[in-house]
Amino acid sequence: MTDLIVSLKEVNKTYQVGEQGLCVLNKVSLNINKGEYISIMGPSGSGKSTLLNMIGLLDRPDTGQYLLHNSSTTDKTEEYRAELRKKHIGFIFQNFHLIPRLTALENAELPLVLTGLPRKERRKIVKTIFSQLGIENRSDHLPKQLSGGQLQRVAIARALVMNPEILLADEPTGNLDQASGKEVIELLESLNKQGITLLIVTHDKAIGQRAHRQLSMIDGKISQDKDNHQINRATQ
Amino acid sequence: MNWLDSSSYSWQALARHKVRTLLLLLAVAIGVASVLILTSLGEGAKRFIEQEFNALGNQVLIILPGKKETTGGSVPIYGTSPRDLTIEDANAIAKISTVKIMAPIIAGTTLVSYQSKSREVITLGSTQAIFPVRKLTIGQGKALPKSSDNFSSPVCVLGAKIKQELFGNNVAIGEWVRFSGQRFRVIGILAERGESMGLDLREMAIIPIRSAESLFNSPSLFRILLELNQTGSEIYTEEKIRQIIAKRHDGEDDISILSQNALMSSFSNILTLVTASIGAIAAISLVVAGFLIMNVSYVSVSRRREEIGLLKAIGATAKEVRQLFLIESFMLVSLGVIAGTVFGYGVVTLASYFWPDFPLAIPWWSPIASSSVALAIGLLFSWLPASYAARQDPVLALRGY
Ligand SMILES: Nc1ncnc2c1ncn2[C@@H]1O[C@H](COP(=O)(O)OP(=O)(O)OP(=O)(O)O)[C@@H](O)[C@H]1O
Ligand SMILES: [Mg+2]
């Protein structure tokens, strides 16, 4: 369990706001091993989403290093980073980001469409994941015909179809009620048990504390890095 | 991402915004259709003129008195004092071996009257040969007799319209009419044929050339029409004619010779050029459609930033995003081209049904040119919005800013 996947070294990110720069990530260093379950908490504006986007290769650090599987990503072209993103990373968002004109199934298969996989094989993969997530009978529904919990399941399915190693969830329960939020979290945890590396950004303490490793961020710095792994193992 | 998937993705995006798609499609379709319809008018004019020339036969030479100014372009401008062309000149020309038929023409206007009715009529004095050379057909009665080639005789052939005006529905054959007071017997009526080369044959009368000579009191010829034995002998014949005329006119070949073929091909060339220019002007509407597509595409990209952000988050490259937007425009323009082509051909078909005399036809190059211009403009004008889409920062786009 010590396969290093993600390694951030002194990553800085500054936004130019007006005259002075706003330092959103301040020399953040972070190592993530395969299969970890990490929550990121902290006050609004502390840089949680920025950190997650950085790990997901959507954003580039101004300075510092980001190694994915021990190879540098910061010096790569956007094309190559998109390729890495497609292969290794699944995103889940607070507001789902499903395309309204596409059915649940079409939304979920989108990453596979990008790879050029034939339709038949795509459908097979999506169906399997849909039945795992309990939404197999919602395949042909449009997003507007689905509940929040179902929408997030479709989004999770979309993140899973490429079989990524890392799942990045930015406040996945933010738009859900308590019950369906809990269901989604349990779903993500079960995926983590199957080996996926899981990062959840959340404001919900209860959810954050379920994670084996809890990061706290304040003003662009990781102020606390608590590894409950052993404790959690013991209690379960 | 394979082409089928890209297309169906773009298709869904188009289908989602039906009104927008339909309006843009209409803009392209109108552009394409107007190119087709306008060029069909030009092509129709060209065919109309070719038809007219062909009706006259294509081995025809026309000799006019007076030398054409070589600097004056293709329209003959007469010299100051040309020698008259005479019947004797014409007879000498008729002896050239390549000349099959020769018809001399004296022309003038006369007052033709029958009983109490009368009217001004362009009267051609000629020989029997004018009928085959100008492809005139007799509707009733007969043509000028052979004897009228050399002798005056008081007979005439009337155009159908004149006959109608003077006689109404009564029988005209055998009746006597007066040409400026002189009596002529009507022996034939021309079949309806309509206009030919600017002369309305329905409004003319034909009498023997010698009779015309005395009627107009002048032996000078208006034209000499020649039909040649074989194609390709125009140049030789022209040379021969000039030699003969020079010999007879104190060393000056003071005539102009028009060849049917040369005239026709210069007309055709001009009209092709005109047609192409009309098409190019109509293509301006395609440019307008292009601007429309560009504007609407910018709006559409701004509205779909979330979608673009998502595509990038799941691993789409900038290239793929641009490709998606380009395919969308390409499909839109293609549909517009198809609709416009169908509409254009439909209108032209309908128009030629209601207006059968005019040979409306869309030239072969018109649909090719208009659709390639439309597609080129479509891609060109959507390149900027598509690149704008591809440039979107996924983080900002996902946050909806
Ligand atoms: N494009 C930008 N330009 C300028 N400032 C930005 C930009 N994006 C983010 N920021 C700033 O960076 C800081 C961190 O943003 P980030 O979205 O990472 O916060 P967060 O921890 O996710 O907050 P929240 O819990 O509210 O989602 C914020 O102060 C924000 O104002
Ligand atoms: Mg955030």
XYZ file of C-alpha atoms and ligand atoms in Angstrom:
669
model
C 0.000 0.000 0.000
C 2.851 2.411 -0.500
C 2.559 2.944 -4.246
C 3.102 6.661 -4.676
C 0.779 8.080 -7.310
C 0.591 11.796 -6.701
C 3.480 13.873 -5.493
C 3.224 17.661 -5.159
C 6.426 19.511 -4.318
C 6.239 23.117 -3.151
C 3.394 23.955 -5.495
C 2.513 27.641 -5.734
C -0.481 29.194 -7.392
C -1.079 32.922 -7.401
C -3.952 34.813 -8.962
C -3.460 38.380 -10.004
C -6.330 40.262 -8.425
C -6.069 44.003 -8.904
C -2.602 45.271 -7.943
C -1.400 42.511 -5.664
C -1.257 38.785 -6.180
C -3.532 36.447 -4.278
C -1.636 33.386 -3.172
C -4.140 30.531 -3.416
C -1.697 27.664 -3.024
C 1.327 28.444 -0.891
C 4.182 25.931 -1.208
C 1.876 22.953 -0.955
C 3.633 19.610 -0.755
C 1.604 16.439 -0.685
C 2.158 12.752 -1.363
C -0.735 10.446 -2.105
C -0.466 6.682 -2.227
C -2.568 4.336 -4.238
C -5.833 3.415 -2.563
C -5.877 6.239 -0.032
C -9.124 7.826 1.148
C -8.526 11.503 1.792
C -10.820 14.323 2.763
C -9.910 17.972 2.347
C -11.603 20.482 4.614
C -11.151 24.109 5.365
C -12.822 27.491 5.209
C -14.232 28.871 2.012
C -11.576 30.353 -0.255
C -8.750 28.414 1.364
C -7.793 26.792 -1.943
C -9.369 23.326 -1.681
C -10.879 23.338 -5.160
C -7.696 24.798 -6.575
C -5.677 21.972 -5.024
C -8.083 19.400 -6.408
C -7.961 20.939 -9.904
C -4.188 20.950 -9.656
C -4.135 17.235 -8.867
C -6.663 16.666 -11.665
C -4.357 18.432 -14.142
C -7.018 21.020 -14.939
C -4.779 23.707 -13.506
C -1.035 24.286 -13.739
C 1.138 25.373 -10.829
C 3.042 28.633 -11.219
C 6.074 27.092 -9.563
C 6.784 23.741 -7.996
C 6.569 20.183 -9.202
C 3.742 17.740 -9.722
C 4.779 14.154 -10.356
C 2.146 11.654 -11.421
C 3.539 8.128 -11.192
C 6.961 9.640 -10.702
C 6.950 11.487 -13.966
C 6.687 15.220 -14.184
C 3.468 16.726 -15.516
C 4.326 20.388 -15.264
C 6.543 20.443 -18.312
C 4.097 18.585 -20.528
C 1.869 20.008 -23.283
C -1.843 20.536 -22.715
C -2.570 17.722 -25.162
C -0.518 15.292 -23.144
C -2.023 16.457 -19.859
C -5.501 15.957 -21.326
C -4.454 12.433 -22.232
C -3.224 11.772 -18.670
C -6.431 13.238 -17.282
C -8.524 11.003 -19.482
C -6.618 7.881 -18.424
C -5.959 8.399 -14.729
C -8.464 10.815 -13.298
C -12.183 10.925 -12.679
C -13.918 14.116 -11.596
C -17.116 14.484 -9.594
C -18.579 17.940 -9.059
C -20.968 19.555 -6.647
C -23.360 20.490 -9.439
C -22.898 17.298 -11.455
C -22.143 19.012 -14.798
C -24.247 16.682 -16.858
C -25.062 17.804 -20.396
C -28.811 18.466 -20.396
C -29.502 17.333 -23.975
C -27.890 13.920 -23.454
C -29.483 10.960 -21.685
C -27.973 9.501 -18.530
C -26.301 6.800 -20.557
C -24.946 9.220 -23.161
C -23.584 11.469 -20.431
C -21.869 8.599 -18.697
C -20.288 7.214 -21.846
C -18.813 10.570 -22.914
C -15.220 9.828 -21.799
C -15.367 6.550 -23.732
C -16.664 8.435 -26.773
C -13.576 10.632 -26.570
C -11.361 7.560 -26.751
C -13.183 6.385 -29.883
C -14.382 3.108 -28.377
C -17.153 1.514 -30.491
C -20.679 2.134 -29.326
C -21.462 -1.446 -28.418
C -18.524 -1.781 -26.049
C -19.273 1.610 -24.539
C -22.810 0.608 -23.791
C -21.648 -2.619 -22.156
C -19.286 -0.807 -19.818
C -21.846 1.854 -18.886
C -24.591 -0.712 -18.265
C -22.386 -2.665 -15.908
C -21.489 0.441 -13.920
C -25.093 1.676 -13.925
C -26.294 -1.561 -12.414
C -23.524 -1.375 -9.796
C -24.758 2.098 -8.901
C -28.410 1.052 -8.992
C -29.503 3.324 -11.829
C -29.718 0.788 -14.650
C -33.368 1.622 -15.255
C -32.584 5.324 -15.652
C -30.326 4.953 -18.707
C -32.593 6.728 -21.145
C -33.671 9.531 -18.831
C -32.583 13.073 -19.451
C -30.913 14.898 -16.531
C -34.039 16.962 -15.902
C -35.955 13.750 -15.277
C -33.600 12.584 -12.520
C -33.300 13.351 -8.816
C -30.175 14.909 -7.313
C -28.904 11.612 -5.978
C -29.475 9.942 -9.316
C -27.735 12.789 -11.124
C -24.683 12.374 -8.915
C -24.695 8.632 -9.579
C -24.695 9.288 -13.303
C -21.790 11.690 -12.785
C -19.979 9.052 -10.728
C -20.618 6.508 -13.464
C -19.121 8.957 -15.958
C -16.060 9.316 -13.721
C -15.727 5.539 -13.491
C -16.122 4.403 -17.099
C -12.444 4.980 -17.845
C -11.530 2.947 -14.796
C -9.380 5.737 -13.298
C -6.960 5.353 -10.406
C -7.895 8.613 -8.793
C -11.367 9.915 -8.084
C -11.559 13.632 -7.273
C -14.822 14.758 -5.736
C -15.386 18.462 -5.107
C -18.198 18.719 -2.558
C -20.066 15.769 -4.078
C -22.848 16.033 -1.510
C -23.151 19.811 -1.589
C -26.348 19.773 -3.596
C -27.871 16.682 -2.008
C -30.103 16.115 0.989
C -28.747 14.259 3.996
C -29.980 10.815 2.982
C -28.878 10.794 -0.629
C -25.637 12.518 0.395
C -24.900 9.670 2.714
C -25.708 7.141 0.007
C -23.325 8.824 -2.404
C -20.555 8.902 0.196
C -21.077 5.226 0.949
C -20.938 4.519 -2.736
C -17.643 6.384 -3.089
C -16.265 4.564 -0.049
C -17.153 1.225 -1.548
C -15.287 2.219 -4.678
C -12.314 3.101 -2.501
C -12.495 -0.328 -0.947
C -12.201 -1.765 -4.431
C -8.898 0.071 -4.752
C -9.615 3.480 -6.187
C -7.792 6.455 -4.680
C -10.403 8.866 -3.368
C -10.136 12.579 -2.599
C -13.195 14.360 -1.283
C -13.415 18.087 -0.672
C -16.187 18.763 1.809
C -17.558 21.260 4.291
C -19.373 18.528 6.165
C -17.374 17.526 9.229
C -19.173 14.219 9.580
C -18.249 13.276 6.056
C -14.714 14.579 6.383
C -14.111 12.513 9.472
C -15.024 9.287 7.740
C -11.903 9.578 5.603
C -8.779 7.697 6.608
C -6.630 10.741 6.045
C -7.902 14.224 6.715
C -6.302 17.353 5.313
C -7.158 20.808 6.568
C -6.411 23.856 4.507
C -6.118 27.436 5.587
C -5.018 30.288 3.334
C -3.474 28.102 0.677
C -1.520 25.925 3.089
C -2.170 22.449 4.347
C -2.429 23.202 8.026
C -3.123 19.701 9.218
C -2.569 16.243 7.786
C -4.158 13.658 10.059
C -3.804 10.014 9.162
C -6.528 7.997 10.887
C -5.767 4.940 8.911
C -4.768 2.748 11.801
C -7.547 4.020 14.045
C -10.192 3.511 11.372
C -8.964 -0.002 10.708
C -9.166 -0.770 14.368
C -12.684 0.529 14.823
C -14.151 -1.187 11.765
C -13.047 10.450 -30.937
C -14.307 8.951 -34.163
C -16.232 10.841 -36.840
C -19.499 9.073 -36.300
C -19.521 9.923 -32.593
C -18.436 13.524 -33.211
C -21.189 13.925 -35.765
C -23.900 12.472 -33.594
C -22.708 14.627 -30.690
C -22.846 17.737 -32.891
C -26.140 16.653 -34.342
C -27.637 16.459 -30.857
C -26.355 19.950 -30.131
C -27.993 21.235 -33.307
C -31.224 19.386 -32.654
C -31.344 20.832 -29.162
C -31.577 24.387 -30.512
C -34.092 23.863 -33.271
C -35.043 27.466 -33.913
C -31.478 28.689 -33.977
C -30.435 25.838 -36.251
C -33.379 26.393 -38.553
C -32.707 30.115 -38.905
C -29.018 29.644 -39.674
C -29.862 26.855 -42.050
C -32.304 29.154 -43.790
C -29.666 31.870 -44.143
C -27.304 29.455 -45.862
C -30.107 27.978 -47.945
C -31.198 31.388 -49.192
C -27.630 32.184 -50.187
C -27.176 28.941 -52.084
C -30.603 29.119 -53.709
C -30.103 32.692 -54.851
C -26.809 31.753 -56.500
C -28.531 28.888 -58.286
C -31.559 30.896 -59.372
C -29.623 33.934 -60.554
C -27.090 31.911 -62.499
C -29.938 29.979 -64.073
C -31.202 33.277 -65.484
C -27.821 34.044 -67.021
C -27.469 30.539 -68.355
C -31.021 30.759 -69.700
C -30.156 33.937 -71.605
C -27.114 32.222 -73.056
C -29.085 29.189 -74.136
C -31.796 31.389 -75.563
C -29.307 33.142 -77.803
C -27.650 29.897 -78.815
C -31.054 28.537 -79.695
C -31.720 31.537 -81.883
C -28.418 31.177 -83.670
C -28.888 27.473 -84.167
C -32.304 28.078 -85.623
C -30.552 30.039 -88.321
C -28.161 27.237 -89.068
C -24.576 27.567 -88.156
C -22.887 27.728 -91.550
C -24.268 31.140 -92.253
C -22.305 34.224 -93.302
C -23.887 37.652 -93.395
C -22.444 40.330 -95.667
C -23.162 43.977 -94.919
C -22.202 46.973 -97.000
C -19.533 49.207 -95.453
C -16.353 48.299 -93.663
C -16.424 47.475 -90.027
C -14.063 49.645 -88.017
C -11.489 47.233 -86.667
C -11.053 49.331 -83.543
C -14.747 49.507 -82.875
C -15.236 46.191 -81.140
C -17.645 43.609 -82.363
C -20.470 45.938 -83.289
C -20.104 46.980 -86.924
C -19.734 50.701 -87.440
C -20.212 51.745 -91.012
C -17.633 53.711 -92.934
C -18.595 57.121 -94.195
C -19.502 56.413 -97.802
C -19.601 52.731 -98.605
C -20.242 51.611 -102.076
C -23.568 49.959 -102.459
C -23.761 46.216 -102.608
C -25.683 45.252 -105.711
C -27.530 42.223 -106.957
C -24.692 41.724 -109.412
C -22.182 41.628 -106.533
C -24.377 39.030 -104.876
C -24.597 36.910 -107.984
C -20.820 36.980 -108.330
C -20.441 35.828 -104.739
C -22.943 33.023 -105.304
C -20.501 31.486 -107.798
C -17.912 30.716 -105.060
C -17.658 26.944 -104.779
C -18.229 26.794 -101.027
C -21.463 28.780 -101.165
C -24.495 26.540 -101.097
C -27.292 29.083 -100.983
C -27.197 32.857 -101.455
C -30.034 35.168 -100.597
C -29.685 38.906 -101.326
C -31.935 41.231 -99.343
C -33.241 44.695 -100.064
C -35.086 46.137 -97.100
C -37.358 49.088 -96.535
C -40.597 50.078 -94.919
C -43.753 50.395 -96.948
C -47.329 51.180 -96.219
C -49.225 47.966 -96.853
C -52.966 48.283 -97.219
C -55.924 46.010 -97.789
C -59.351 47.488 -98.235
C -59.618 50.132 -95.529
C -56.859 48.781 -93.309
C -53.231 49.701 -93.654
C -50.013 49.670 -91.705
C -46.274 50.261 -91.971
C -44.464 47.027 -92.682
C -40.782 46.186 -92.956
C -40.574 44.719 -96.442
C -37.789 42.413 -97.539
C -37.048 41.996 -101.189
C -35.294 38.695 -101.760
C -35.204 35.464 -103.704
C -36.584 32.046 -103.007
C -33.317 31.283 -101.218
C -34.237 33.424 -98.205
C -36.630 30.699 -97.037
C -34.017 27.945 -96.592
C -31.273 30.311 -95.389
C -33.390 31.855 -92.642
C -35.244 28.608 -92.013
C -38.577 30.206 -92.737
C -41.519 27.914 -93.079
C -44.712 28.605 -94.946
C -47.880 28.237 -92.916
C -50.338 28.625 -95.791
C -49.919 28.959 -99.548
C -46.428 28.855 -101.015
C -43.075 30.603 -101.020
C -41.810 33.011 -103.705
C -41.520 31.201 -107.059
C -38.120 30.447 -108.587
C -38.785 32.953 -111.348
C -38.774 35.773 -108.800
C -35.008 35.307 -108.431
C -34.527 37.294 -111.632
C -37.823 38.875 -112.567
C -40.119 41.297 -110.932
C -43.528 39.840 -110.145
C -46.392 41.241 -108.043
C -46.549 38.544 -105.377
C -45.857 38.631 -101.648
C -45.530 36.419 -98.580
C -46.838 37.972 -95.359
C -45.838 37.455 -91.764
C -48.517 35.839 -89.625
C -49.185 38.948 -87.562
C -49.638 41.204 -90.575
C -52.017 38.735 -92.097
C -54.003 38.718 -88.882
C -54.101 42.497 -88.730
C -55.121 43.032 -92.337
C -57.376 40.049 -92.925
C -58.411 38.887 -89.477
C -59.609 35.321 -89.834
C -60.564 35.697 -93.506
C -58.684 33.935 -96.265
C -55.740 36.016 -97.445
C -54.229 33.778 -100.114
C -55.112 35.094 -103.553
C -56.142 38.525 -102.279
C -54.522 41.674 -103.561
C -52.833 44.098 -101.189
C -51.155 47.400 -101.955
C -47.508 48.115 -101.167
C -47.196 51.917 -101.388
C -49.925 51.881 -103.956
C -48.571 48.972 -106.041
C -50.718 45.869 -106.179
C -49.290 42.544 -104.964
C -51.069 39.233 -104.710
C -50.712 37.330 -101.434
C -49.339 33.867 -102.239
C -48.196 32.671 -98.831
C -48.287 33.250 -95.081
C -45.271 32.548 -92.875
C -45.717 30.037 -90.082
C -45.676 31.533 -86.588
C -42.149 31.476 -85.260
C -41.708 34.553 -83.245
C -38.646 36.681 -82.984
C -35.390 35.801 -84.599
C -32.277 37.856 -84.090
C -34.149 40.957 -83.171
C -36.408 40.909 -86.205
C -39.987 39.988 -85.637
C -40.687 37.884 -88.687
C -44.376 37.908 -87.920
C -44.425 41.583 -88.779
C -42.715 41.405 -92.155
C -43.554 40.951 -95.743
C -41.361 39.337 -98.413
C -41.531 40.232 -102.104
C -39.326 39.331 -105.126
C -36.046 41.233 -105.124
C -36.585 42.889 -108.498
C -39.981 44.122 -107.361
C -38.391 45.600 -104.250
C -35.768 47.260 -106.405
C -38.432 49.158 -108.292
C -40.662 49.644 -105.233
C -37.855 51.357 -103.292
C -36.320 52.719 -106.451
C -32.871 51.583 -105.343
C -30.725 48.589 -106.244
C -28.606 48.669 -103.099
C -28.668 45.582 -100.929
C -29.246 45.639 -97.194
C -27.644 42.246 -96.600
C -26.471 39.194 -98.405
C -27.086 35.930 -96.553
C -24.949 32.924 -97.428
C -25.208 29.328 -96.369
C -21.997 27.393 -96.855
C -21.515 23.845 -98.036
C -19.474 22.631 -95.124
C -18.213 23.737 -91.738
C -14.758 25.204 -91.529
C -14.930 26.895 -94.886
C -15.746 30.315 -93.452
C -12.227 31.682 -93.631
C -11.675 30.567 -97.208
C -15.052 31.885 -98.266
C -14.509 35.210 -96.557
C -11.224 35.655 -98.363
C -12.836 34.819 -101.681
C -15.696 37.245 -101.061
C -13.296 40.059 -100.257
C -11.321 39.349 -103.440
C -14.464 39.423 -105.573
C -15.789 42.599 -103.975
C -12.409 44.329 -104.231
C -12.303 43.481 -107.938
C -15.779 44.855 -108.439
C -15.410 47.907 -106.159
C -12.254 49.504 -107.595
C -9.895 47.623 -105.328
C -11.749 48.199 -102.041
C -13.385 45.378 -100.116
C -15.766 47.790 -98.415
C -17.987 45.212 -96.795
C -18.347 43.599 -93.395
C -18.757 39.873 -92.978
C -20.319 38.392 -89.879
C -19.995 34.718 -89.253
C -22.685 33.075 -87.253
C -20.183 30.998 -85.292
C -17.970 33.901 -84.340
C -20.943 35.965 -83.295
C -22.416 33.156 -81.297
C -19.227 32.300 -79.462
C -18.590 35.905 -78.522
C -22.142 36.183 -77.245
C -21.725 32.972 -75.279
C -18.458 34.111 -73.779
C -19.928 37.398 -72.675
C -22.954 35.699 -71.188
C -20.890 33.129 -69.329
C -18.955 35.980 -67.805
C -22.166 37.811 -66.943
C -23.597 34.649 -65.395
C -20.501 34.142 -63.293
C -20.624 37.742 -62.087
C -24.287 37.446 -61.181
C -23.401 34.291 -59.262
C -20.586 36.084 -57.456
C -22.919 38.902 -56.467
C -25.428 36.391 -55.171
C -22.616 34.759 -53.203
C -22.468 37.905 -51.070
C -25.521 36.566 -49.308
C -23.399 33.542 -48.408
C -20.857 35.846 -46.782
C -23.692 37.424 -44.824
C -24.763 33.949 -43.746
C -21.159 33.334 -42.710
C -21.163 36.372 -40.427
C -24.432 35.227 -38.969
C -22.961 31.822 -38.230
C -19.936 33.430 -36.603
C -22.023 35.622 -34.321
C -24.377 32.890 -33.317
C -21.490 30.505 -32.746
C -19.846 32.959 -30.353
C -23.056 33.207 -28.394
C -23.405 29.464 -28.435
C -19.853 28.953 -27.161
C -20.467 31.364 -24.287
C -23.637 29.553 -23.398
C -21.959 26.180 -23.497
C -18.866 26.992 -21.475
C -19.902 24.591 -18.766
C -20.116 21.835 -21.333
C -16.696 22.783 -22.717
C -15.218 22.762 -19.216
C -16.677 19.350 -18.604
C -15.354 17.962 -21.882
C -11.895 19.167 -20.927
C -12.230 17.741 -17.417
C -12.973 14.301 -18.821
C -9.927 14.503 -21.056
C -10.944 16.244 -24.275
C -8.067 18.150 -25.823
C -8.379 21.670 -27.180
C -8.172 20.166 -30.650
C -11.100 17.866 -29.979
C -13.224 20.681 -28.601
C -12.506 22.803 -31.668
C -13.259 19.854 -33.905
C -16.650 19.380 -32.262
C -17.637 22.975 -32.874
C -16.349 22.910 -36.435
C -18.251 19.733 -37.198
C -21.346 21.390 -35.835
C -21.002 24.315 -38.266
C -20.072 21.989 -41.067
C -23.234 19.957 -40.534
C -25.312 23.091 -40.297
C -23.890 24.509 -43.511
C -24.206 21.166 -45.287
C -27.860 20.983 -44.367
C -28.275 24.569 -45.556
C -26.553 23.707 -48.822
C -28.809 20.710 -49.351
C -31.931 22.705 -48.534
C -30.805 25.601 -50.733
C -29.968 23.319 -53.650
C -33.307 21.560 -53.446
C -35.077 24.897 -53.177
C -33.088 26.454 -56.035
C -33.725 23.542 -58.396
C -37.355 23.499 -57.323
C -37.850 27.174 -58.117
C -36.103 26.857 -61.476
C -38.127 23.791 -62.407
C -41.319 25.535 -61.412
C -40.364 28.693 -63.291
C -39.577 26.808 -66.477
C -42.932 25.086 -66.164
C -44.718 28.454 -66.126
C -42.341 30.070 -68.589
C -41.469 27.351 -71.070
C -40.208 29.672 -73.830
C -37.178 30.771 -71.880
C -34.643 27.964 -71.465
C -33.905 28.505 -67.744
C -31.182 26.151 -66.597
C -28.783 26.031 -63.676
C -25.271 25.793 -65.132
C -23.332 22.713 -64.021
C -20.722 24.739 -62.153
C -23.240 26.718 -60.126
C -24.197 24.115 -57.488
C -20.549 23.068 -57.149
C -19.336 26.636 -56.750
C -22.099 27.729 -54.400
C -21.811 24.724 -52.107
C -18.037 24.915 -51.907
C -18.171 28.635 -51.248
C -20.834 28.077 -48.585
C -18.812 25.325 -46.898
C -15.600 27.326 -47.083
C -17.277 30.400 -45.627
C -19.010 28.301 -42.968
C -15.736 26.756 -41.823
C -13.826 30.017 -42.067
C -16.337 31.943 -40.004
C -16.764 29.250 -37.382
C -13.023 28.782 -37.006
C -12.726 31.754 -34.672
C -15.618 30.790 -32.365
C -14.446 27.168 -32.353
C -10.925 28.223 -31.392
C -12.403 30.465 -28.748
C -14.208 27.409 -27.400
C -11.016 25.368 -27.489
C -9.126 28.063 -25.558
C -11.524 28.102 -22.619
C -9.911 27.565 -19.245
C -11.669 24.459 -17.902
C -11.542 25.602 -14.274
C -13.268 28.887 -15.024
C -15.595 27.295 -17.531
C -16.737 24.699 -15.011
C -17.462 27.396 -12.464
C -19.618 29.017 -15.126
C -17.610 32.214 -15.542
N -9.563 32.721 -11.637
C -9.376 33.296 -10.439
N -8.957 34.570 -10.363
C -8.745 35.143 -9.178
N -8.935 34.545 -8.008
C -9.348 33.256 -8.020
C -9.600 32.569 -9.235
N -10.001 31.329 -8.928
C -9.998 31.237 -7.593
N -9.631 32.393 -7.044
C -9.463 32.660 -5.613
O -8.708 31.631 -5.074
C -9.133 31.349 -3.763
C -9.323 29.871 -3.605
O -10.373 29.408 -4.405
P -10.927 27.950 -4.296
O -12.032 27.778 -5.280
O -9.795 26.995 -4.385
O -11.504 27.946 -2.836
P -12.237 26.787 -2.057
O -11.386 26.420 -0.918
O -12.640 25.704 -2.976
O -13.518 27.530 -1.527
P -15.002 26.964 -1.396
O -15.017 26.124 -0.173
O -15.821 28.192 -1.231
O -15.324 26.227 -2.633
C -10.402 32.132 -3.526
O -10.085 33.201 -2.662
C -10.753 32.665 -4.879
O -11.253 33.978 -4.733
Mg -14.417 24.964 -3.827
